[in-house]
JSON list of C-alpha atoms in Angstrom, two decimals:
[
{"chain": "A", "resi": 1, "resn": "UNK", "atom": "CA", "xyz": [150.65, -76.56, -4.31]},
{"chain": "A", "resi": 2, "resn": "UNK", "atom": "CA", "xyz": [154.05, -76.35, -3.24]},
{"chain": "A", "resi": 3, "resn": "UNK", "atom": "CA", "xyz": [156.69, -73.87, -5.23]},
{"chain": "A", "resi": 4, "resn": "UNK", "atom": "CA", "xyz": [159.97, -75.03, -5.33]},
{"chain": "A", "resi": 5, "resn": "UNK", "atom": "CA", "xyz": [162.74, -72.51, -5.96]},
{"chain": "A", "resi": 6, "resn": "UNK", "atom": "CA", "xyz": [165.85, -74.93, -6.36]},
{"chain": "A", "resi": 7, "resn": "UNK", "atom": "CA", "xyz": [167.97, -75.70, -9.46]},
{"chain": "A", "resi": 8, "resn": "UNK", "atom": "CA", "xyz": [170.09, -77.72, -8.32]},
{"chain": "A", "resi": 9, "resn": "UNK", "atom": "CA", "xyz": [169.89, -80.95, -9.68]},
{"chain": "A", "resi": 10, "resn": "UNK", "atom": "CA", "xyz": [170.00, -83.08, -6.41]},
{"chain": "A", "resi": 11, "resn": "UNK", "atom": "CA", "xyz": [168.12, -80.61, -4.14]},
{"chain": "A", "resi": 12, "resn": "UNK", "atom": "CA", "xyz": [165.57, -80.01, -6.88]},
{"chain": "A", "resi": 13, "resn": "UNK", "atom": "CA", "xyz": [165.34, -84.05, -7.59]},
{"chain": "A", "resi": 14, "resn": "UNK", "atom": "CA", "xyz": [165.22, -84.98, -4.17]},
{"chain": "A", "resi": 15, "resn": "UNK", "atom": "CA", "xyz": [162.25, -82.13, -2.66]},
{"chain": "A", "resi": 16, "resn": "UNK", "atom": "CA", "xyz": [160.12, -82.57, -5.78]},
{"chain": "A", "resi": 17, "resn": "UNK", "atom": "CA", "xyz": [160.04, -86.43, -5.38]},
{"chain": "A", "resi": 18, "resn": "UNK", "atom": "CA", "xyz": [160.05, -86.76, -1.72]},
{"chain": "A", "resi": 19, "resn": "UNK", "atom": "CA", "xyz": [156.99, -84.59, -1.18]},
{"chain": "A", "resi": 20, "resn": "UNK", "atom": "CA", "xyz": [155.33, -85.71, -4.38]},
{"chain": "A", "resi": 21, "resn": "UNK", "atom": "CA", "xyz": [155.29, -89.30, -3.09]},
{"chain": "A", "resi": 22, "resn": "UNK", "atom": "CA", "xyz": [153.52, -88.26, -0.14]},
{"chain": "A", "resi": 23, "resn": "UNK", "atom": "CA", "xyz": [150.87, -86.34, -2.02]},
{"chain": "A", "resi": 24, "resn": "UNK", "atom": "CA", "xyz": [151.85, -82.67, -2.26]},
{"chain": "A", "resi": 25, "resn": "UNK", "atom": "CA", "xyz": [151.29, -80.86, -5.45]},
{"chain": "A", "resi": 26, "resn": "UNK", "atom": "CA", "xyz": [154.86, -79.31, -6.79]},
{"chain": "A", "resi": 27, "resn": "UNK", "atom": "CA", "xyz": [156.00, -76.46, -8.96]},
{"chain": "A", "resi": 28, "resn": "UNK", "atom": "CA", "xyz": [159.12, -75.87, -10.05]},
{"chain": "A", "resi": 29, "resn": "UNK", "atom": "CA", "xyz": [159.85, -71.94, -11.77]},
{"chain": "A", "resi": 30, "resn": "UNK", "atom": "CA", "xyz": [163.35, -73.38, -12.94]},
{"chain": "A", "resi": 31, "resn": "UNK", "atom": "CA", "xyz": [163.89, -68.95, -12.62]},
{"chain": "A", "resi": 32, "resn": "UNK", "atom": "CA", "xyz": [165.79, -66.56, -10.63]},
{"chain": "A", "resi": 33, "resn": "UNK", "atom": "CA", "xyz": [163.69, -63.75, -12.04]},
{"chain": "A", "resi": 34, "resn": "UNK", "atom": "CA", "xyz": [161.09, -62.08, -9.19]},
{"chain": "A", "resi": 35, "resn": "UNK", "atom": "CA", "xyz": [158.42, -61.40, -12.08]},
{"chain": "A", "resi": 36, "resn": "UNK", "atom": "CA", "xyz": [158.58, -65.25, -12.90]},
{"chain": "A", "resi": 37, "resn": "UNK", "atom": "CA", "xyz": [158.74, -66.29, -9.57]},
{"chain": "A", "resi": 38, "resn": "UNK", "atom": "CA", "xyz": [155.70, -63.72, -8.51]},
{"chain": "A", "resi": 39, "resn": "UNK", "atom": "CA", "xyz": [153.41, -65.63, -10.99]},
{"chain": "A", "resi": 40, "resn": "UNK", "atom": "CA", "xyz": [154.99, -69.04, -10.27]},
{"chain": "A", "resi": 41, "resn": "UNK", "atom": "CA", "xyz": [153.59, -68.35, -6.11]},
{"chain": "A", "resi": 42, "resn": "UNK", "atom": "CA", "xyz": [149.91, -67.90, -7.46]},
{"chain": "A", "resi": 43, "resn": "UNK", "atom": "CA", "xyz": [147.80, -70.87, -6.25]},
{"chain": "A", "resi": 44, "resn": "UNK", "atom": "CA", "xyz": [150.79, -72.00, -3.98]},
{"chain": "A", "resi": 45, "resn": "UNK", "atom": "CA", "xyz": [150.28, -72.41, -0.44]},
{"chain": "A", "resi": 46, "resn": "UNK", "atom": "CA", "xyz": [153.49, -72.53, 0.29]},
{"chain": "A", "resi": 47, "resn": "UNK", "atom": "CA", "xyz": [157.29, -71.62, -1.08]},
{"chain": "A", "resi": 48, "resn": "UNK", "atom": "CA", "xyz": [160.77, -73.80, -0.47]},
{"chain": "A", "resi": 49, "resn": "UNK", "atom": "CA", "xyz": [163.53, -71.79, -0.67]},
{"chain": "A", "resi": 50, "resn": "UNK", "atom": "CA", "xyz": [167.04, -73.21, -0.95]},
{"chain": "A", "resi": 51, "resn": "UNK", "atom": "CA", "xyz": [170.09, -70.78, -0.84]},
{"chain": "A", "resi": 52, "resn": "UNK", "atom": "CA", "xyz": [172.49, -72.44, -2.86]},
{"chain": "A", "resi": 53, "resn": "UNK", "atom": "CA", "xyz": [172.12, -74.47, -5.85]},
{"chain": "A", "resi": 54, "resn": "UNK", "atom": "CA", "xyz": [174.10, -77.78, -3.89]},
{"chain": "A", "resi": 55, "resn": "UNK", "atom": "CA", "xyz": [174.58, -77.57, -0.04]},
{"chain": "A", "resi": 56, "resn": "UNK", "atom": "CA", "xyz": [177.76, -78.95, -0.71]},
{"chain": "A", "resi": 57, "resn": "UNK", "atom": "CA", "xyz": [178.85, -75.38, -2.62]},
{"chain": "A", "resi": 58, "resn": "UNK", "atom": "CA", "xyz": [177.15, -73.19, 0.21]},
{"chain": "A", "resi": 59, "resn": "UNK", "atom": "CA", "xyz": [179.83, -74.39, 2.57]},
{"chain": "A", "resi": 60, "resn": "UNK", "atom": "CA", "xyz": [182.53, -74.44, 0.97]},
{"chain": "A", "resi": 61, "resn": "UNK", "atom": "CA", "xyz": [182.00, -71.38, -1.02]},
{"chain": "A", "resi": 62, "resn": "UNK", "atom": "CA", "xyz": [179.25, -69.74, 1.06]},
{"chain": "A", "resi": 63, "resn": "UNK", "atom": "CA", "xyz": [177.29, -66.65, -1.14]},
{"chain": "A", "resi": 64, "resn": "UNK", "atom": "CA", "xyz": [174.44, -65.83, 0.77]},
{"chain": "A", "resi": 65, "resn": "UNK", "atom": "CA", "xyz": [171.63, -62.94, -0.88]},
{"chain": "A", "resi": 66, "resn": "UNK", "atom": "CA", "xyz": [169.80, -60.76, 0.54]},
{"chain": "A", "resi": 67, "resn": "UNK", "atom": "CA", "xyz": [168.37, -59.96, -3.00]},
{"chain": "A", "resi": 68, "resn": "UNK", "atom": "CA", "xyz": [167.56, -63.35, -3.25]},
{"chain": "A", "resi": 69, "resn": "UNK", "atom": "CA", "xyz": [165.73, -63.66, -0.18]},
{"chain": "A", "resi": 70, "resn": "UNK", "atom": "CA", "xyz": [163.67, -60.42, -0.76]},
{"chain": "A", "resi": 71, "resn": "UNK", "atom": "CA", "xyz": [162.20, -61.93, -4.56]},
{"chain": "A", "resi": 72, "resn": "UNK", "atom": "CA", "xyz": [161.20, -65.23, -2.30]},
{"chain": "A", "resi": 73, "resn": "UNK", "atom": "CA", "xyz": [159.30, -62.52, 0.35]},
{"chain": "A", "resi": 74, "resn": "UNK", "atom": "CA", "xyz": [157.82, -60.66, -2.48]},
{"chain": "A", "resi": 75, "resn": "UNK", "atom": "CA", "xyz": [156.62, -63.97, -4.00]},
{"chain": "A", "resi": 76, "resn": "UNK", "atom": "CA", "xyz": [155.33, -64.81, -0.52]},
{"chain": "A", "resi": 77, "resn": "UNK", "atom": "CA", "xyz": [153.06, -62.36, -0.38]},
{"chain": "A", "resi": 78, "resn": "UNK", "atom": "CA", "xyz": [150.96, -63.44, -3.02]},
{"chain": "A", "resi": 79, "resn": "UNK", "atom": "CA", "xyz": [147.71, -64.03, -1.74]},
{"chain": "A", "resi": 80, "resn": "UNK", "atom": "CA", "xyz": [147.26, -67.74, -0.51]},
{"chain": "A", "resi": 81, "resn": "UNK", "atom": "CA", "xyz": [150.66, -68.31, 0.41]},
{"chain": "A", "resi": 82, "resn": "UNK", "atom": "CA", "xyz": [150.71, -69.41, 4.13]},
{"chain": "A", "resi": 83, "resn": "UNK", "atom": "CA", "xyz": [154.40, -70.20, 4.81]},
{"chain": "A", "resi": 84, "resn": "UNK", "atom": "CA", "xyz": [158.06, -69.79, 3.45]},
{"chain": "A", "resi": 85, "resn": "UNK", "atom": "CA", "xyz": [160.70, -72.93, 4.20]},
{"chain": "A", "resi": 86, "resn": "UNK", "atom": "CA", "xyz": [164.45, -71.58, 3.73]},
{"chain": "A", "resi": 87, "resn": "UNK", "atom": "CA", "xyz": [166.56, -74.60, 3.34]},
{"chain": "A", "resi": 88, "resn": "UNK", "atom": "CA", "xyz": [169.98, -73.22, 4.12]},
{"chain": "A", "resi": 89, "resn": "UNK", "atom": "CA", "xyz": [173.86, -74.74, 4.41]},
{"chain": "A", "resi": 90, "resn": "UNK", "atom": "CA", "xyz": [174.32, -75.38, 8.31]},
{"chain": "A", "resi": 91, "resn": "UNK", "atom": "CA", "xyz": [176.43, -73.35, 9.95]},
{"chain": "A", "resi": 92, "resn": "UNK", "atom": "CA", "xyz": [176.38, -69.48, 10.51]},
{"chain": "A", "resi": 93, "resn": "UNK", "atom": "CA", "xyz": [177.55, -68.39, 6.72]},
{"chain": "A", "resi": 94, "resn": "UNK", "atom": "CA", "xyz": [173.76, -67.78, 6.01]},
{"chain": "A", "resi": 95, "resn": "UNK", "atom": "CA", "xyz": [172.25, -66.18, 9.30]},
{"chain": "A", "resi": 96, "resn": "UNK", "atom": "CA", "xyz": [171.73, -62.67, 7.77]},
{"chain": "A", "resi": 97, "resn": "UNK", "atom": "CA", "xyz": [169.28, -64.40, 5.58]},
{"chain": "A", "resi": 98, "resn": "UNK", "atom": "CA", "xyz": [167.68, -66.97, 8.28]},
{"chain": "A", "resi": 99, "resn": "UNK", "atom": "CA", "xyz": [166.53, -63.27, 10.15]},
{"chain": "A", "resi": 100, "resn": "UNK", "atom": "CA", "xyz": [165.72, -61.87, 6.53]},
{"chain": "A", "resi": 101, "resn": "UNK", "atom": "CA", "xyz": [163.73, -64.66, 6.04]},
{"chain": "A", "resi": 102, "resn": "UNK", "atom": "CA", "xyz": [162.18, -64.47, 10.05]},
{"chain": "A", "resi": 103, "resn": "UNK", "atom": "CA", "xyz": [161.32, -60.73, 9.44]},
{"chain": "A", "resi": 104, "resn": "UNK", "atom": "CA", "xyz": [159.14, -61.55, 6.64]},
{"chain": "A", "resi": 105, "resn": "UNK", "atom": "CA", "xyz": [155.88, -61.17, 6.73]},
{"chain": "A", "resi": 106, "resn": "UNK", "atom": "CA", "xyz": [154.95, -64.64, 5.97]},
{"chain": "A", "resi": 107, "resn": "UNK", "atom": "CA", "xyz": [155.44, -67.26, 8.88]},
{"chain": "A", "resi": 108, "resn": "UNK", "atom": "CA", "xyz": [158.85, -69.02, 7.83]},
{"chain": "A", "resi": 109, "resn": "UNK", "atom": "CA", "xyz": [160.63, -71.97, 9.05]},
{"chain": "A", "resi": 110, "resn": "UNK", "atom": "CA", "xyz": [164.64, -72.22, 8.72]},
{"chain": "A", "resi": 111, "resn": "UNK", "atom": "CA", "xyz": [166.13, -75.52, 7.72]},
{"chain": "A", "resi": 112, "resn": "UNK", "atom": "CA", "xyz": [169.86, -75.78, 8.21]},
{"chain": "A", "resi": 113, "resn": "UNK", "atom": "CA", "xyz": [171.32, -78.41, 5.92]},
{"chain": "A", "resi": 114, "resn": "UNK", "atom": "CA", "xyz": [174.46, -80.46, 6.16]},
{"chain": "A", "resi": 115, "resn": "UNK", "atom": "CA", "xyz": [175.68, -81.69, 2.38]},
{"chain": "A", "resi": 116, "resn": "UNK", "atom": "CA", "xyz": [173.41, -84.50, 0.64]},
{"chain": "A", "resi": 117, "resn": "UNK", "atom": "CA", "xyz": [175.43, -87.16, 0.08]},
{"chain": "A", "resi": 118, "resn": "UNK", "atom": "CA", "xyz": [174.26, -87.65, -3.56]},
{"chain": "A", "resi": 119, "resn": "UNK", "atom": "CA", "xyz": [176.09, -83.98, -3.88]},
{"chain": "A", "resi": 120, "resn": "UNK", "atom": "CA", "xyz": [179.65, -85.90, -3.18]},
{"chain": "A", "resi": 121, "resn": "UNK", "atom": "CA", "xyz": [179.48, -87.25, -6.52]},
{"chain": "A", "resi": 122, "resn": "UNK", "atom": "CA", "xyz": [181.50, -85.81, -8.95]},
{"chain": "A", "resi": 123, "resn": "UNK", "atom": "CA", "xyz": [182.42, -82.97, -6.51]},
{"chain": "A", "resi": 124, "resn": "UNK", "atom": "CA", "xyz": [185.19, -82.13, -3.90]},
{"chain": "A", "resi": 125, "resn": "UNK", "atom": "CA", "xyz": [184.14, -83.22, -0.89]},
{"chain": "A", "resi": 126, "resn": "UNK", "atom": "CA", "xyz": [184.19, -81.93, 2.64]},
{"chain": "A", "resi": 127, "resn": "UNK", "atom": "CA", "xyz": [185.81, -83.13, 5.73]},
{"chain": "A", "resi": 128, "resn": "UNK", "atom": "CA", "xyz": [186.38, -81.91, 8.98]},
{"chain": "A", "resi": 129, "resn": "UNK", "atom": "CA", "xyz": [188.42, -83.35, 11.80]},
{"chain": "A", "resi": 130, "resn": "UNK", "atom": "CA", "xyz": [188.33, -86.61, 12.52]},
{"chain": "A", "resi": 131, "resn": "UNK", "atom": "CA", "xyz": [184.63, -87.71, 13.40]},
{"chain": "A", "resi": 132, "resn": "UNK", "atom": "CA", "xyz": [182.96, -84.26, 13.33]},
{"chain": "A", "resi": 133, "resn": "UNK", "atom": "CA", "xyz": [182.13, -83.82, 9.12]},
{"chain": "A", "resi": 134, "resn": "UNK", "atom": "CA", "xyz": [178.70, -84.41, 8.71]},
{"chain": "A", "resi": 135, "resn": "UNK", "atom": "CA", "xyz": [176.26, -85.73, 5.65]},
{"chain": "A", "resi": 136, "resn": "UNK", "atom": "CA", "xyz": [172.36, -85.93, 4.81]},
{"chain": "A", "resi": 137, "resn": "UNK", "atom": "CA", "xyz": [169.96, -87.74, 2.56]},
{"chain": "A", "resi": 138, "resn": "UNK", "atom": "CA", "xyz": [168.14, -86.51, 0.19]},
{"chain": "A", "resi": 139, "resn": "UNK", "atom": "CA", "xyz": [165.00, -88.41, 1.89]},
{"chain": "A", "resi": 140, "resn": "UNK", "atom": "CA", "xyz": [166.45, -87.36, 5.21]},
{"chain": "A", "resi": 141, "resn": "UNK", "atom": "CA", "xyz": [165.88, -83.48, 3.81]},
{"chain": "A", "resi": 142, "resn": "UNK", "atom": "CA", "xyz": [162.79, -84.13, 1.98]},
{"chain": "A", "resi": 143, "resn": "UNK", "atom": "CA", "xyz": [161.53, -86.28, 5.31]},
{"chain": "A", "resi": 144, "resn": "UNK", "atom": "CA", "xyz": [162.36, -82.54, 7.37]},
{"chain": "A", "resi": 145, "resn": "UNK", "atom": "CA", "xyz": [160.63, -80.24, 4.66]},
{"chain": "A", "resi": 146, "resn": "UNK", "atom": "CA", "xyz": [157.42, -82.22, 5.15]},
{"chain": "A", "resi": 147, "resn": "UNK", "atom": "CA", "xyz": [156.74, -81.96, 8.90]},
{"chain": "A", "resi": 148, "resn": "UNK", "atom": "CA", "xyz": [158.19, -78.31, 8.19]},
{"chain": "A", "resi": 149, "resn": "UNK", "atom": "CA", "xyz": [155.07, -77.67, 6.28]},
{"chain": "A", "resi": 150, "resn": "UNK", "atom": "CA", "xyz": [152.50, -79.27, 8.61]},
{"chain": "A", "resi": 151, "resn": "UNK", "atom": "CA", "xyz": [154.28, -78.50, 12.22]},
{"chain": "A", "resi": 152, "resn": "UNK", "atom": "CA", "xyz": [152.82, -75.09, 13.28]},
{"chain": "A", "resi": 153, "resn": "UNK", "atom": "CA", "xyz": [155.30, -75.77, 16.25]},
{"chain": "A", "resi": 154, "resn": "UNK", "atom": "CA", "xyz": [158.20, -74.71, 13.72]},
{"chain": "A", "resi": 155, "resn": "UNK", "atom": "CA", "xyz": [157.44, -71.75, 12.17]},
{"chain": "A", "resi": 156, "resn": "UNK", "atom": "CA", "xyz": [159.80, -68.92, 13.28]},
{"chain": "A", "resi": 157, "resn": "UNK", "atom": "CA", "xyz": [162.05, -71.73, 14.42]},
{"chain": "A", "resi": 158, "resn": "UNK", "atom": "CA", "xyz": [165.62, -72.64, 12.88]},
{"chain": "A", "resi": 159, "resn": "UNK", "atom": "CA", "xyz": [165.76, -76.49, 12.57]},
{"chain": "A", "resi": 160, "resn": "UNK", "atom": "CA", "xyz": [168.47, -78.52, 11.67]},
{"chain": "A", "resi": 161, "resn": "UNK", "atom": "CA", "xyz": [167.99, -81.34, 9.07]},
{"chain": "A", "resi": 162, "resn": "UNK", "atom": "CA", "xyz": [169.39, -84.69, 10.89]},
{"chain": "A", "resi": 163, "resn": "UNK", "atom": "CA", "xyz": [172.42, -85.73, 9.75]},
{"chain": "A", "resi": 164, "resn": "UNK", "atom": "CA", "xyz": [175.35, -88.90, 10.18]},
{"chain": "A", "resi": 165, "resn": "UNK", "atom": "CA", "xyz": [178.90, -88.41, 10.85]},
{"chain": "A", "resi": 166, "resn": "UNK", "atom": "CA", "xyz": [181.75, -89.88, 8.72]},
{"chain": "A", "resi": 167, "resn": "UNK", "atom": "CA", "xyz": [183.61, -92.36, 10.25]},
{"chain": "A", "resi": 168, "resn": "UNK", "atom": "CA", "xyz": [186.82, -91.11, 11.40]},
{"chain": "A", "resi": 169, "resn": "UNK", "atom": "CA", "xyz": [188.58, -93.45, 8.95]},
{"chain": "A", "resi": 170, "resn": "UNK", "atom": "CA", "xyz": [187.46, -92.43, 5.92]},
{"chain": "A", "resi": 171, "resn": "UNK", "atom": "CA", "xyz": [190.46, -90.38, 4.26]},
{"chain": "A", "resi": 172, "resn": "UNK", "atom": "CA", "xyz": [191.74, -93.50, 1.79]},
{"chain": "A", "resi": 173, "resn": "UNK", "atom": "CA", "xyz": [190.00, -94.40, -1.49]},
{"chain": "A", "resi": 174, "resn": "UNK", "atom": "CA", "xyz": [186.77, -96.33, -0.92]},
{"chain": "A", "resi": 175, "resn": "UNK", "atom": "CA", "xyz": [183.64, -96.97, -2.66]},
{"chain": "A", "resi": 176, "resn": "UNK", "atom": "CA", "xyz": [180.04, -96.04, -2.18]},
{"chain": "A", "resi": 177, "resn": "UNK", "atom": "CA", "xyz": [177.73, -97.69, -3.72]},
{"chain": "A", "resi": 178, "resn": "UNK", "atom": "CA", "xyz": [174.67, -95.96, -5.43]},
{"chain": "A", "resi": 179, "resn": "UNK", "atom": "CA", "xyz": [172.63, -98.20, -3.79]},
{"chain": "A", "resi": 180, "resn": "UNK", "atom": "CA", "xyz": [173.58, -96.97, -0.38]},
{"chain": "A", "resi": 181, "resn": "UNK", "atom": "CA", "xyz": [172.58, -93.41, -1.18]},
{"chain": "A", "resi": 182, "resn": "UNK", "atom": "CA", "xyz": [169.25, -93.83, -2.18]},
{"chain": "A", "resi": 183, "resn": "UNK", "atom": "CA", "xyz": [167.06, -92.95, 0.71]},
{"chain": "A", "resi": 184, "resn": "UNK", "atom": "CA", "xyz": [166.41, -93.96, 3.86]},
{"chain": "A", "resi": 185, "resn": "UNK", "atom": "CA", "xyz": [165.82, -97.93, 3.02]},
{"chain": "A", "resi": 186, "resn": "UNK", "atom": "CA", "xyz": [169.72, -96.74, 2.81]},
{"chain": "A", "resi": 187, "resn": "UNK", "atom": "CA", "xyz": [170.83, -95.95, 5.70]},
{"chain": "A", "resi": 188, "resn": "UNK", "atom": "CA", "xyz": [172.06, -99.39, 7.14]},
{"chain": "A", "resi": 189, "resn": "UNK", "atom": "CA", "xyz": [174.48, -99.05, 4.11]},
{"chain": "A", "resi": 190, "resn": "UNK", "atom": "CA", "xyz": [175.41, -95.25, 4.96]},
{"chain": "A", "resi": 191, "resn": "UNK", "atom": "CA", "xyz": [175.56, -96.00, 8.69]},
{"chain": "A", "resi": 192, "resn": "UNK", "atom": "CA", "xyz": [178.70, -98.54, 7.82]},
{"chain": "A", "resi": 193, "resn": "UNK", "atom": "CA", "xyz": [180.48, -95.42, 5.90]},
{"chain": "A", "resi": 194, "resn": "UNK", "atom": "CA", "xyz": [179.45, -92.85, 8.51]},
{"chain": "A", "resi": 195, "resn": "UNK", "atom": "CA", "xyz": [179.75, -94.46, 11.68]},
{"chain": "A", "resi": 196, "resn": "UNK", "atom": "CA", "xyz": [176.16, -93.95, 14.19]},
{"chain": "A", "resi": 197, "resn": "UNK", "atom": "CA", "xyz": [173.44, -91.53, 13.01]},
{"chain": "A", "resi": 198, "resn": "UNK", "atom": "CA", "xyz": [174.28, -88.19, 15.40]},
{"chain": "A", "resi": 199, "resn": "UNK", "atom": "CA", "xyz": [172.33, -87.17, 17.97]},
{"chain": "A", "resi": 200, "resn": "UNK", "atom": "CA", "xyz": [169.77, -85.10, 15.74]},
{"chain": "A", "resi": 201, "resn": "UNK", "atom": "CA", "xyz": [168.90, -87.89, 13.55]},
{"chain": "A", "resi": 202, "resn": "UNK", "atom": "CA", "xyz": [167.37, -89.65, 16.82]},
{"chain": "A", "resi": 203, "resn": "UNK", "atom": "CA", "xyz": [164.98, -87.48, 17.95]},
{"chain": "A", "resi": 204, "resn": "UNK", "atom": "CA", "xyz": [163.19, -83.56, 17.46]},
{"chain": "A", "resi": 205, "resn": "UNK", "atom": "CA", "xyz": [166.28, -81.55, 16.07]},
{"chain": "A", "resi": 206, "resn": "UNK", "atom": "CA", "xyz": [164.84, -78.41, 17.43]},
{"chain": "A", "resi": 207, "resn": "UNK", "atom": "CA", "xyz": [166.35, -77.13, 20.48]},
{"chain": "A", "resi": 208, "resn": "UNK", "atom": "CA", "xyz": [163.81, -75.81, 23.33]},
{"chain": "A", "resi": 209, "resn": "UNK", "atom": "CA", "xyz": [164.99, -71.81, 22.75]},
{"chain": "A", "resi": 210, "resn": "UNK", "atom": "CA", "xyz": [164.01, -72.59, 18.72]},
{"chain": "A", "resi": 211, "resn": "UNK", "atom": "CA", "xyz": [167.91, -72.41, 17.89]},
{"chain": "A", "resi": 212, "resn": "UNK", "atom": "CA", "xyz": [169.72, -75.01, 15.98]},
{"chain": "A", "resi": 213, "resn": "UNK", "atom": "CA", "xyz": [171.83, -77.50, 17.59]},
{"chain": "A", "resi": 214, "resn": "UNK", "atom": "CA", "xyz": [175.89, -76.81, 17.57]},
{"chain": "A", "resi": 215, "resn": "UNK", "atom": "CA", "xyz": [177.86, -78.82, 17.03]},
{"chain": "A", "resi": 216, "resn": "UNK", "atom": "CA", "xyz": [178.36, -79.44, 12.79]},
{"chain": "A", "resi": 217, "resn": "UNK", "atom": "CA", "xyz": [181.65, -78.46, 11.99]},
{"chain": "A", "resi": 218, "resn": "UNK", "atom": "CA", "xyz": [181.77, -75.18, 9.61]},
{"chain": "A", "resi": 219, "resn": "UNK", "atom": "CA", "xyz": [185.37, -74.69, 9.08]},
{"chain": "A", "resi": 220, "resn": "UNK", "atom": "CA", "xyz": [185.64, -77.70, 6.51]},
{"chain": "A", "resi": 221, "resn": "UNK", "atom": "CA", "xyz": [188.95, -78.96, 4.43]},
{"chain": "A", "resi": 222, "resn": "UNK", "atom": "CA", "xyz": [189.29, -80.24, 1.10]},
{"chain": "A", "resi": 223, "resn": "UNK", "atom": "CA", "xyz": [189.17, -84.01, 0.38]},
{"chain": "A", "resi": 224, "resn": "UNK", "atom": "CA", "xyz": [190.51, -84.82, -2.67]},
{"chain": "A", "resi": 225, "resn": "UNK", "atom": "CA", "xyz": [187.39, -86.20, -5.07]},
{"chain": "A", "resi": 226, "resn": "UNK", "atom": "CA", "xyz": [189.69, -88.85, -6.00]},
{"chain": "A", "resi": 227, "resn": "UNK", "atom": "CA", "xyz": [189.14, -90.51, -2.82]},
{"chain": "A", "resi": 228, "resn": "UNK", "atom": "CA", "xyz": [185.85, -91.08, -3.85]},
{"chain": "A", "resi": 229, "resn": "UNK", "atom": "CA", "xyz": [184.62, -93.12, -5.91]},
{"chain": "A", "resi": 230, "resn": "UNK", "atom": "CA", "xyz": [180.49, -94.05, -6.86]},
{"chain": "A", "resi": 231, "resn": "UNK", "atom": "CA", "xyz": [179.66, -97.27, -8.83]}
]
């Protein structure tokens, strides 16, 4: 059993699916209260932790918790839970809580996640300069949690979930289509929008000293969400 601590409605859609479909049990505590989420960890195995309710709203409006952090640990040490996977926005906003989340004494693995691209809809989206923003999948995330849970090589590790760059074009009105967004049976459609998967999306994302790649741009801008459009 696998406890899920997201709320947010892409996040929470796009973990419990992915890792049902490949046969792992899934709770959800839908709770920010530690009693609730102490009882939710009984019988888990393990506990995926998300630090903001859309990735999206961690970078643009980064709130990171040490409070938070500590219910997930106290959670954790419920007896039967073997490991703790912090999915957190990339960047540096959150590293007070990737070493929180290190110190604990649970084995824990540190995802750093670019924005899902289902989280542009109906939101103000994120650029950087030209050719340097960066977007995930939902699948793409879901894809990284997995081997998260079954690589022993990653725990204590920070890990960056791969991720596609915008094309450099992409400041007038355009449309995605659902369609496109979907998973990775997807990402021929994406890879038109974005320009060529980066670098991490090719191979192992770690780095050999366990640190995440550089690289993702964390000072973003505001793109007007009229520019985008979903049908």
């Amino acid at each position: 059993m696998i406890l899920l601590t997201s709320t947010g409605r892409h996040l929470e859609r796009a973990l419990d699916e992915g890792l049902s479909r490949e046969g792992q049990s899934v709770r959800s505590p839908f709770t920010s209260s530690s009693l609730e989420l102490l009882v939710a960890a009984i019988g888990c195995r393990a506990i995926v932790y998300t630090a903001a309710n859309t990735m999206l709203a961690g970078h643009l409006t980064p709130r990171p918790s040490a409070t938070r952090v500590r219910q997930v640990l106290l959670a954790a040490a419920v007896p039967g839970v073997e490991l703790v996977v912090g999915i957190v926005p990339a960047g540096d906003a959150y590293v007070d809580e990737e070493k929180l989340l290190k110190a604990g004494d649970v084995p824990a693995v540190v995802l750093r996640c670019a924005p899902l691209v289902e989280e542009l809809e109906g939101e103000a989206a994120w650029k950087g300069p030209p050719g340097s923003a960066r977007v995930t999948t939902g699948e793409m995330l879901s894809t990284t949690v997995l081997r998260a849970l079954e690589d022993t090589s990653w725990r204590g590790n920070t890990i960056e979930v791969p991720t596609l760059r915008l094309d450099p074009s992409w400041r007038a009105p355009r449309v995605i289509r659902r369609s496109s967004v979907t998973g990775l049976h997807g990402l021929p459609a994406i890879a038109c929008l974005a320009g060529e998967p980066s670098d991490e999306a090719a191979g192992d994302p770690r780095t050999p000293s366990g640190k995440a790649r550089s690289g993702i741009d964390t000072t973003p801008q505001l793109l007007c969400v009229r520019e985008l459009f979903f049908i």
